[in-house]
Amino acid sequence: MNIHSYEKIWLVLATLLIVGLISTVTYGATAVGVEMVSDSGGTINASALDEDPRFSEPRVEQVGDNEYAAYVVAQQFIFKPDPITVPANSTVTFYVTSPDVIHGFEIVGTNANAMVVPGEVTELTVEMNEPGEYGILCNEYCGNGHHVMEGKLIVQPESEFQGGETDG
Amino acid sequence: MAEALDAGAPTFADRFPQEAAVVKAALTSSFVALFLGAIFGIVQGLHRTNVLREIDSQYYYTILTAHGVLMVVSFTIFFLVGLFTWATVRSLDRPVVDIRYTWTWYGLMLVGTLMAVVAVLGGFFPSVDISADVLFTFYAPLQAHPLFYGGLAIFVIGTWLAGADWFRAWWAWKQDNPDERIPLQAFMVLTTMLMWYIATIGIAIAVVGFLLPWSLGLFDNINPLLTRTLFWFWGHPVVYFWLMPAYLLWYTVLPTLSGGRLFSDPLARVVFVLFLLLSTPVGIHHQYVDPGIAEGFKMIAMTNTMFLLLPSLLTAFTVVASMEHGARQRGGTGLFGWLRALPWRNPAFTGMALAGLMFAAGGFSGMINAGMNINYLIHNTLWVPGHFHLTVGTAVALTFMAGTYWLWPQLTNRQLYSRPIGLAQVVIWFVGMALMSNAMHVMGLFGVPRRTAEPQYQGFDFLASFGSITEFRLQLALGATLLFISTVLFVGNIAASSGTPKRSGHGRPLSQPLSGAADSPAVLDNLRLWFGIAMVLVVLAYTLPLVSIIDGGGLLGRGVEPVPVIAEPLTTLAEPLSAAAEPITEWAKATLGGVLR
């Protein structure tokens, strides 16, 4: 096969670019430890969330030293609990599921962003730094009220944060 | 090599009048879909940016579904079947085996489209019990009317039969030419269709195996992750199905338009083989942030996706090299000076060149999407439609329009109504898309979601790290308006061309590649081999994820009930809370409570 020498150079550069792109992500996933959404949340009966100890009462719970679990239900067209309140300088693992249709869970202005699929539990770990307020929105079309589906995440100063419970 | 030298040759319509009629019919269907899709597009563009909100926001999703389905199913694929029929017949230089069969698949595609479109447009009429506000992706358990799924199924069957038509033509040709290489255009058609046969396995199982019987009430529960994964099994290769006709035009028509010859026939074949191999085992990259799919499977999809950059990067080289060759034939000189020697006054050339330029930009934003970790920043934000309006919305759509300016006279024996309008049209498209897509990408970075009627929230504002949200909203709306104007100019120009007088001499033969088929190894034409390898790759990429999804959630899901898309519930949101209708549920009240507080 007859390949022009310029085209050969181009082929090599293109391959290097591709290998480079794959390497950066692999490096992030292994060496830096960027955790990504996977199947770790397990599955759930979407019609029986109220029978599940995690989701019958959506809430934030302390699970370790500076570690919290947030059990969140995304449904047409709200998030529960709302607001979600967590302390600053903590690690929060969100467990999110849906009783009805597919939703999105996006903490606005951050890279905390995942799909919520009925029958599955999305597990997403986020480092909380400074105190502040963030919007939460649904970024997957979920029905004709999709655009009103929003929530709030309040990151409180550690001194003000009371226990792990917030009311839904 | 200037066009004038070739003028006077018999046209496709002269040589193959029956096939030309099918091609014209398919292209006309495509342009009707484009025009309707553009009307829905401008309504959306002005609605979500709050420039003009004439409709109730619940209908935004009906409009969005119609825009998506009409543009990326009807417009693109009707154009594809028209172009592929032309390319097959032209390059094999023989008619199809049976023209009645050809009309049959065209008819099926038309019937399928009409069924789906009726189901979608039913969403505008609450009194009618038909709707399909499920968007182009129709993720269960949102449920559309069975007419929608049935229409999609019939449409896809039509495309399968179309592919078989081109294979029949090739087999017939092969009997007479046993030792010849497959002509390049036919090779592109056949490899693309093999890719399509593999890709549509996913959608066929999702629609016929699950969604259609489920919408008919044969069973209640569904595994939404399974149907979603099957959707993306098809949903990524379909983007290459849109793109391959544009590639076919770039490889086989653009060099001639530039006044030169294709740089390399063998590498063109390599590119199409790579697309056949790699288009399908990548769909999971649309599901990087999905639960229920292990990280390892996502990594495999990402690796395949990155390698899929290779054929596109090769194409960039070949296309630019062919254009440079053409420009130098026309007397162009210098390192970049040759650019001036290109036929910029020809809308067919300029449209394709601008489309290619924008495809490069789309390729870069696609690399961001493909990066598993950086994708978190932009997943399901407005960045994503920003990206695909560069790819399918410009690389594909603008190339199709530009190609039409070249092809249409050869199908009708009539001159184009106006070349200056054509030239203005492609430039307006480019400018409009530059504005709209830029605004979409930027707002996506600020977290503004896609697919949302009113992306303004009660509890928070989007923070623009530069510029302002208002500025980008207006930029988006302005871009959308220019794109709408451009579409009207295109459709109007083609429609008005039916009024120009018939005359002969519109034939435009294509130049031969500099490095021809004889330079490429014969194994490239071994379609069975490539099809086999492609199937193996798909099995490797998908078996374990699908088994694990079914194992975890069950074939029909656990407790996931259908949620039909109906028009009533939200009308109550527009009214005062006290007037809320009785059936409004607890959650809707809670939402209103939150909003009013």
CSV table of C-alpha atoms in Angstrom, one decimal, chain B residues 329-482:
chain,number,residue,atom,x,y,z
B,329,GLN,CA,-4.0,22.5,-10.2
B,330,ARG,CA,-5.9,25.8,-10.5
B,331,GLY,CA,-2.6,27.7,-10.2
B,332,GLY,CA,-2.5,28.3,-6.5
B,333,THR,CA,1.0,28.7,-4.9
B,334,GLY,CA,2.7,29.3,-1.6
B,335,LEU,CA,2.4,27.7,1.8
B,336,PHE,CA,-1.1,29.0,2.4
B,337,GLY,CA,-1.6,31.0,-0.7
B,338,TRP,CA,-3.2,28.1,-2.5
B,339,LEU,CA,-6.3,28.7,-0.3
B,340,ARG,CA,-7.1,31.7,-2.5
B,341,ALA,CA,-7.1,29.6,-5.6
B,342,LEU,CA,-10.1,27.5,-4.4
B,343,PRO,CA,-13.5,28.0,-6.0
B,344,TRP,CA,-15.0,30.0,-3.1
B,345,ARG,CA,-17.8,31.3,-5.3
B,346,ASN,CA,-19.2,27.8,-5.7
B,347,PRO,CA,-21.7,27.2,-2.9
B,348,ALA,CA,-21.2,23.4,-3.2
B,349,PHE,CA,-17.5,23.8,-2.5
B,350,THR,CA,-17.7,26.5,0.1
B,351,GLY,CA,-20.5,24.7,2.0
B,352,MET,CA,-18.5,21.5,2.2
B,353,ALA,CA,-15.2,23.3,3.1
B,354,LEU,CA,-17.0,25.3,5.9
B,355,ALA,CA,-18.7,22.1,7.1
B,356,GLY,CA,-15.3,20.4,7.3
B,357,LEU,CA,-13.8,23.3,9.2
B,358,MET,CA,-16.6,23.2,11.7
B,359,PHE,CA,-16.3,19.4,12.0
B,360,ALA,CA,-12.7,20.0,13.3
B,361,ALA,CA,-14.1,22.2,16.1
B,362,GLY,CA,-16.8,19.6,16.8
B,363,GLY,CA,-14.1,17.0,17.0
B,364,PHE,CA,-12.3,18.9,19.7
B,365,SER,CA,-15.4,19.3,21.8
B,366,GLY,CA,-16.1,15.6,21.2
B,367,MET,CA,-12.7,14.8,22.7
B,368,ILE,CA,-13.8,16.5,25.9
B,369,ASN,CA,-17.1,14.5,25.9
B,370,ALA,CA,-15.1,11.3,25.4
B,371,GLY,CA,-12.8,11.9,28.4
B,372,MET,CA,-14.4,9.9,31.1
B,373,ASN,CA,-13.5,12.2,33.9
B,374,ILE,CA,-13.8,15.7,32.3
B,375,ASN,CA,-17.2,14.5,31.0
B,376,TYR,CA,-18.6,15.0,34.5
B,377,LEU,CA,-18.3,18.7,34.0
B,378,ILE,CA,-20.4,18.9,30.9
B,379,HIS,CA,-22.6,15.8,31.0
B,380,ASN,CA,-26.2,16.7,30.0
B,381,THR,CA,-25.4,20.4,30.0
B,382,LEU,CA,-26.0,22.6,27.0
B,383,TRP,CA,-22.4,21.8,26.0
B,384,VAL,CA,-23.6,18.6,24.5
B,385,PRO,CA,-26.1,20.0,22.0
B,386,GLY,CA,-23.5,22.6,21.3
B,387,HIS,CA,-21.2,19.7,20.3
B,388,PHE,CA,-23.6,17.8,18.1
B,389,HIS,CA,-24.9,20.9,16.3
B,390,LEU,CA,-21.3,21.2,15.1
B,391,THR,CA,-21.2,17.6,14.0
B,392,VAL,CA,-24.6,16.4,12.8
B,393,GLY,CA,-25.9,20.0,12.7
B,394,THR,CA,-23.1,21.3,10.5
B,395,ALA,CA,-20.6,18.8,9.3
B,396,VAL,CA,-23.5,16.6,8.2
B,397,ALA,CA,-26.3,19.1,7.5
B,398,LEU,CA,-24.2,21.7,5.7
B,399,THR,CA,-22.4,19.1,3.6
B,400,PHE,CA,-25.8,17.7,2.6
B,401,MET,CA,-27.0,21.1,1.6
B,402,ALA,CA,-23.8,21.9,-0.3
B,403,GLY,CA,-23.8,18.5,-2.0
B,404,THR,CA,-27.4,19.1,-3.0
B,405,TYR,CA,-26.4,22.3,-4.9
B,406,TRP,CA,-24.1,20.1,-6.9
B,407,LEU,CA,-26.3,17.0,-7.3
B,408,TRP,CA,-29.7,18.4,-7.7
B,409,PRO,CA,-29.3,19.7,-11.3
B,410,GLN,CA,-28.0,16.3,-12.3
B,411,LEU,CA,-31.2,14.7,-10.9
B,412,THR,CA,-33.6,17.1,-12.5
B,413,ASN,CA,-31.8,18.4,-15.5
B,414,ARG,CA,-32.6,21.9,-14.2
B,415,GLN,CA,-30.2,24.6,-13.2
B,416,LEU,CA,-30.1,25.7,-9.6
B,417,TYR,CA,-32.4,28.7,-9.1
B,418,SER,CA,-29.7,30.9,-7.7
B,419,ARG,CA,-26.0,30.2,-6.9
B,420,PRO,CA,-25.5,33.5,-5.1
B,421,ILE,CA,-28.4,32.7,-2.7
B,422,GLY,CA,-26.8,29.3,-2.3
B,423,LEU,CA,-23.5,30.9,-1.4
B,424,ALA,CA,-25.1,33.3,1.1
B,425,GLN,CA,-27.1,30.4,2.6
B,426,VAL,CA,-24.0,28.3,3.4
B,427,VAL,CA,-22.2,31.3,4.9
B,428,ILE,CA,-25.2,32.3,7.0
B,429,TRP,CA,-25.4,28.7,8.3
B,430,PHE,CA,-21.7,28.8,9.2
B,431,VAL,CA,-22.0,32.2,11.0
B,432,GLY,CA,-25.3,31.2,12.7
B,433,MET,CA,-23.9,27.9,14.0
B,434,ALA,CA,-20.6,29.6,15.2
B,435,LEU,CA,-22.7,31.9,17.4
B,436,MET,CA,-25.3,29.3,18.6
B,437,SER,CA,-22.8,26.5,19.2
B,438,ASN,CA,-20.3,28.8,21.0
B,439,ALA,CA,-23.1,30.1,23.3
B,440,MET,CA,-24.2,26.5,24.0
B,441,HIS,CA,-20.7,25.3,24.8
B,442,VAL,CA,-20.0,28.2,27.1
B,443,MET,CA,-23.3,28.0,28.9
B,444,GLY,CA,-22.8,24.3,29.3
B,445,LEU,CA,-19.5,25.0,31.1
B,446,PHE,CA,-21.5,27.2,33.5
B,447,GLY,CA,-23.8,24.2,34.2
B,448,VAL,CA,-26.9,25.2,32.2
B,449,PRO,CA,-28.8,22.0,31.4
B,450,ARG,CA,-29.8,20.8,28.0
B,451,ARG,CA,-33.4,19.7,27.2
B,452,THR,CA,-35.0,22.2,29.5
B,453,ALA,CA,-37.8,24.6,28.6
B,454,GLU,CA,-37.0,27.3,31.1
B,455,PRO,CA,-33.4,27.0,32.4
B,456,GLN,CA,-34.0,29.6,35.1
B,457,TYR,CA,-34.3,28.4,38.7
B,458,GLN,CA,-35.9,29.8,41.8
B,459,GLY,CA,-33.2,28.9,44.3
B,460,PHE,CA,-30.0,29.8,42.5
B,461,ASP,CA,-28.4,31.5,39.5
B,462,PHE,CA,-25.8,30.2,37.1
B,463,LEU,CA,-22.5,31.9,37.6
B,464,ALA,CA,-20.8,33.0,34.4
B,465,SER,CA,-17.0,32.9,34.8
B,466,PHE,CA,-16.7,35.3,31.9
B,467,GLY,CA,-19.3,37.3,30.0
B,468,SER,CA,-22.9,37.0,31.3
B,469,ILE,CA,-25.6,34.5,30.9
B,470,THR,CA,-27.8,37.1,29.3
B,471,GLU,CA,-25.2,37.8,26.7
B,472,PHE,CA,-24.9,34.1,25.8
B,473,ARG,CA,-28.6,33.6,25.7
B,474,LEU,CA,-29.0,36.3,23.2
B,475,GLN,CA,-26.0,34.9,21.2
B,476,LEU,CA,-27.8,31.6,21.1
B,477,ALA,CA,-31.1,33.1,20.0
B,478,LEU,CA,-29.4,35.2,17.3
B,479,GLY,CA,-27.5,32.1,16.0
B,480,ALA,CA,-30.8,30.1,15.9
B,481,THR,CA,-32.5,32.8,14.0
B,482,LEU,CA,-29.7,32.9,11.4
